[in-house]
Amino acid sequence: MMQNLKQTTMKNKLAVFFTALLSLALLPQVAAHKYFFGLTEVSYNPRTQHVEVVHQYTLHDVQRALQKQYGDDFTLDNPNAEAQIMRWLENQFALFDSNDNKVKLNWIGFEADFQNIWLYQEVDIAPTDFCNWRVSNNILMREFAPQVNTVNFVTDNGTDGVTLTRENYTKAVNCQ
């Protein structure tokens, strides 16, 4: 009986040990997020008479992409960070009006907290709607294959959105 108790105790200890070891091995996979999603809102502000573009992404994903492009020493507090972010964004995101002319977006700036980053752009035009505008957005798609970017065009008549993936990162806005 004492022998069975020792075997059971030893089996329990081994089970606990292997469970702990397995948990540690899986920890990096659990810590990494599985969803790669970005949101952009394009809207007309009647007060400023500008079309405003606001992008929201996961901060550490953007930092990873910027470090890949500009080197491991890239940080948000680097004096060149804003210029680097602006160039990176301009190469990843574009709007085209209903005549298929590229809209020249002006950089406004960015904000970040511990989890998200917001990137701001605008243009001094007053469209009546965004019907038949086209958007190209491959932000973070080179770094993360499952990245999905949604771009919402907001007007007084509602919101028309497009969802973009690595396979199809350019779409036209179809107003209903």
Tab-separated table of C-alpha atoms in Angstrom:
chain	number	residue	atom	x	y	z
A	1	MET	CA	0.000	0.000	0.000
A	2	MET	CA	2.862	2.352	0.866
A	3	GLN	CA	4.458	1.546	-2.514
A	4	ASN	CA	1.227	2.487	-4.377
A	5	LEU	CA	1.016	5.771	-2.424
A	6	LYS	CA	4.623	6.629	-3.355
A	7	GLN	CA	3.945	5.817	-7.026
A	8	THR	CA	0.788	7.950	-7.014
A	9	THR	CA	2.611	10.861	-5.353
A	10	MET	CA	5.476	10.570	-7.850
A	11	LYS	CA	3.005	10.465	-10.779
A	12	ASN	CA	1.266	13.573	-9.413
A	13	LYS	CA	4.583	15.407	-9.079
A	14	LEU	CA	5.581	14.421	-12.619
A	15	ALA	CA	2.172	15.492	-13.933
A	16	VAL	CA	2.483	18.879	-12.231
A	17	PHE	CA	6.038	19.281	-13.516
A	18	PHE	CA	5.129	18.456	-17.134
A	19	THR	CA	2.017	20.638	-16.993
A	20	ALA	CA	4.121	23.553	-15.759
A	21	LEU	CA	6.753	22.886	-18.422
A	22	LEU	CA	4.110	22.707	-21.165
A	23	SER	CA	2.524	25.933	-19.898
A	24	LEU	CA	5.864	27.733	-20.086
A	25	ALA	CA	6.465	26.417	-23.587
A	26	LEU	CA	3.076	27.694	-24.765
A	27	LEU	CA	3.307	31.069	-23.009
A	28	PRO	CA	4.735	33.028	-25.994
A	29	GLN	CA	1.952	31.732	-28.232
A	30	VAL	CA	-0.706	32.697	-25.720
A	31	ALA	CA	0.845	36.132	-25.171
A	32	ALA	CA	0.917	36.968	-28.906
A	33	HIS	CA	-2.384	38.133	-30.294
A	34	LYS	CA	-3.958	36.236	-33.156
A	35	TYR	CA	-5.970	39.043	-34.703
A	36	PHE	CA	-4.415	41.759	-36.824
A	37	PHE	CA	-6.941	44.486	-37.417
A	38	GLY	CA	-6.753	48.166	-38.297
A	39	LEU	CA	-9.465	50.775	-38.548
A	40	THR	CA	-9.461	53.971	-40.584
A	41	GLU	CA	-12.217	56.565	-40.614
A	42	VAL	CA	-12.551	59.110	-43.413
A	43	SER	CA	-15.029	61.914	-42.755
A	44	TYR	CA	-15.760	65.497	-43.661
A	45	ASN	CA	-15.561	68.033	-40.844
A	46	PRO	CA	-17.826	71.006	-41.691
A	47	ARG	CA	-16.232	73.128	-38.959
A	48	THR	CA	-12.739	72.921	-40.494
A	49	GLN	CA	-13.991	72.206	-44.032
A	50	HIS	CA	-11.453	69.392	-44.323
A	51	VAL	CA	-11.695	65.705	-45.004
A	52	GLU	CA	-10.121	64.082	-41.956
A	53	VAL	CA	-8.494	60.659	-41.911
A	54	VAL	CA	-7.898	58.863	-38.615
A	55	HIS	CA	-6.072	55.511	-38.515
A	56	GLN	CA	-6.045	53.288	-35.428
A	57	TYR	CA	-3.691	50.320	-35.081
A	58	THR	CA	-2.099	48.194	-32.373
A	59	LEU	CA	0.984	50.053	-31.181
A	60	HIS	CA	3.407	47.138	-30.942
A	61	ASP	CA	2.478	45.964	-34.461
A	62	VAL	CA	3.235	49.411	-35.894
A	63	GLN	CA	6.474	49.639	-33.909
A	64	ARG	CA	7.517	46.235	-35.240
A	65	ALA	CA	6.860	47.348	-38.827
A	66	LEU	CA	8.738	50.608	-38.314
A	67	GLN	CA	11.687	48.821	-36.680
A	68	LYS	CA	11.788	46.470	-39.646
A	69	GLN	CA	11.899	49.427	-42.030
A	70	TYR	CA	14.094	51.856	-40.087
A	71	GLY	CA	16.146	49.588	-37.855
A	72	ASP	CA	16.004	48.255	-34.336
A	73	ASP	CA	16.777	51.648	-32.865
A	74	PHE	CA	13.374	53.061	-33.937
A	75	THR	CA	11.326	54.301	-30.971
A	76	LEU	CA	8.452	56.742	-30.739
A	77	ASP	CA	10.524	59.147	-28.655
A	78	ASN	CA	13.237	59.326	-31.321
A	79	PRO	CA	13.463	62.891	-32.746
A	80	ASN	CA	12.958	61.489	-36.281
A	81	ALA	CA	10.034	59.217	-35.349
A	82	GLU	CA	7.259	61.490	-36.589
A	83	ALA	CA	8.898	61.997	-39.998
A	84	GLN	CA	9.527	58.245	-40.281
A	85	ILE	CA	5.920	57.408	-39.386
A	86	MET	CA	4.659	59.974	-41.893
A	87	ARG	CA	6.784	58.523	-44.735
A	88	TRP	CA	5.788	54.965	-43.804
A	89	LEU	CA	2.076	55.886	-43.807
A	90	GLU	CA	2.299	57.742	-47.129
A	91	ASN	CA	3.747	54.591	-48.722
A	92	GLN	CA	0.996	52.368	-47.304
A	93	PHE	CA	-2.227	54.405	-47.613
A	94	ALA	CA	-3.785	56.383	-50.474
A	95	LEU	CA	-7.156	57.832	-51.390
A	96	PHE	CA	-8.394	58.481	-54.932
A	97	ASP	CA	-11.387	60.712	-55.666
A	98	SER	CA	-14.303	59.776	-57.941
A	99	ASN	CA	-12.251	60.976	-60.968
A	100	ASP	CA	-9.464	58.589	-59.873
A	101	ASN	CA	-7.116	61.441	-58.929
A	102	LYS	CA	-4.850	60.705	-55.987
A	103	VAL	CA	-5.845	62.853	-53.025
A	104	LYS	CA	-2.834	64.596	-51.461
A	105	LEU	CA	-3.209	63.993	-47.725
A	106	ASN	CA	-1.487	66.316	-45.287
A	107	TRP	CA	0.145	64.876	-42.195
A	108	ILE	CA	-1.294	66.180	-38.914
A	109	GLY	CA	0.445	63.973	-36.354
A	110	PHE	CA	0.026	60.938	-34.141
A	111	GLU	CA	-0.887	59.908	-30.614
A	112	ALA	CA	-0.121	56.681	-28.803
A	113	ASP	CA	-0.907	55.020	-25.532
A	114	PHE	CA	0.411	51.733	-24.214
A	115	GLN	CA	-1.810	49.730	-26.586
A	116	ASN	CA	-2.854	51.765	-29.646
A	117	ILE	CA	-1.540	54.375	-32.024
A	118	TRP	CA	-3.652	56.927	-33.887
A	119	LEU	CA	-2.332	58.554	-37.061
A	120	TYR	CA	-3.972	61.758	-38.357
A	121	GLN	CA	-4.165	63.141	-41.879
A	122	GLU	CA	-6.418	65.666	-43.632
A	123	VAL	CA	-7.071	67.385	-46.938
A	124	ASP	CA	-8.722	70.732	-47.668
A	125	ILE	CA	-11.614	69.586	-49.866
A	126	ALA	CA	-15.353	69.317	-49.353
A	127	PRO	CA	-16.803	66.299	-51.132
A	128	THR	CA	-20.573	65.888	-51.165
A	129	ASP	CA	-20.050	62.172	-50.602
A	130	PHE	CA	-17.368	59.538	-51.017
A	131	CYS	CA	-19.194	57.477	-53.648
A	132	ASN	CA	-16.816	55.936	-56.158
A	133	TRP	CA	-13.750	57.028	-54.226
A	134	ARG	CA	-11.078	54.379	-54.079
A	135	VAL	CA	-8.819	53.485	-51.170
A	136	SER	CA	-5.544	51.586	-51.096
A	137	ASN	CA	-4.460	50.465	-47.640
A	138	ASN	CA	-1.810	47.815	-47.072
A	139	ILE	CA	-0.743	49.031	-43.617
A	140	LEU	CA	0.924	46.126	-41.749
A	141	MET	CA	0.039	43.621	-44.480
A	142	ARG	CA	3.694	42.981	-45.346
A	143	GLU	CA	4.476	42.166	-41.727
A	144	PHE	CA	1.323	40.208	-40.830
A	145	ALA	CA	-0.341	38.046	-43.482
A	146	PRO	CA	-3.710	37.893	-41.654
A	147	GLN	CA	-3.903	41.721	-41.306
A	148	VAL	CA	-7.373	43.103	-42.100
A	149	ASN	CA	-7.912	46.826	-42.547
A	150	THR	CA	-11.366	48.376	-42.517
A	151	VAL	CA	-11.859	51.858	-43.921
A	152	ASN	CA	-15.132	53.599	-43.063
A	153	PHE	CA	-16.309	56.622	-45.037
A	154	VAL	CA	-18.674	58.605	-42.815
A	155	THR	CA	-21.189	61.133	-44.177
A	156	ASP	CA	-24.459	62.654	-43.003
A	157	ASN	CA	-26.194	59.846	-44.911
A	158	GLY	CA	-24.414	57.081	-43.012
A	159	THR	CA	-21.272	55.012	-43.239
A	160	ASP	CA	-19.946	53.097	-46.213
A	161	GLY	CA	-17.032	50.823	-45.477
A	162	VAL	CA	-14.572	48.583	-47.237
A	163	THR	CA	-12.616	45.707	-45.783
A	164	LEU	CA	-9.147	45.144	-47.180
A	165	THR	CA	-6.795	42.178	-47.017
A	166	ARG	CA	-3.355	41.348	-48.357
A	167	GLU	CA	-4.957	39.791	-51.441
A	168	ASN	CA	-7.215	42.793	-52.082
A	169	TYR	CA	-5.917	45.986	-50.486
A	170	THR	CA	-7.515	48.419	-52.970
A	171	LYS	CA	-11.275	48.882	-53.300
A	172	ALA	CA	-13.829	51.432	-54.416
A	173	VAL	CA	-16.493	52.799	-52.100
A	174	ASN	CA	-19.886	51.639	-53.302
A	175	CYS	CA	-22.571	53.860	-51.845
A	176	GLN	CA	-25.966	52.284	-51.415
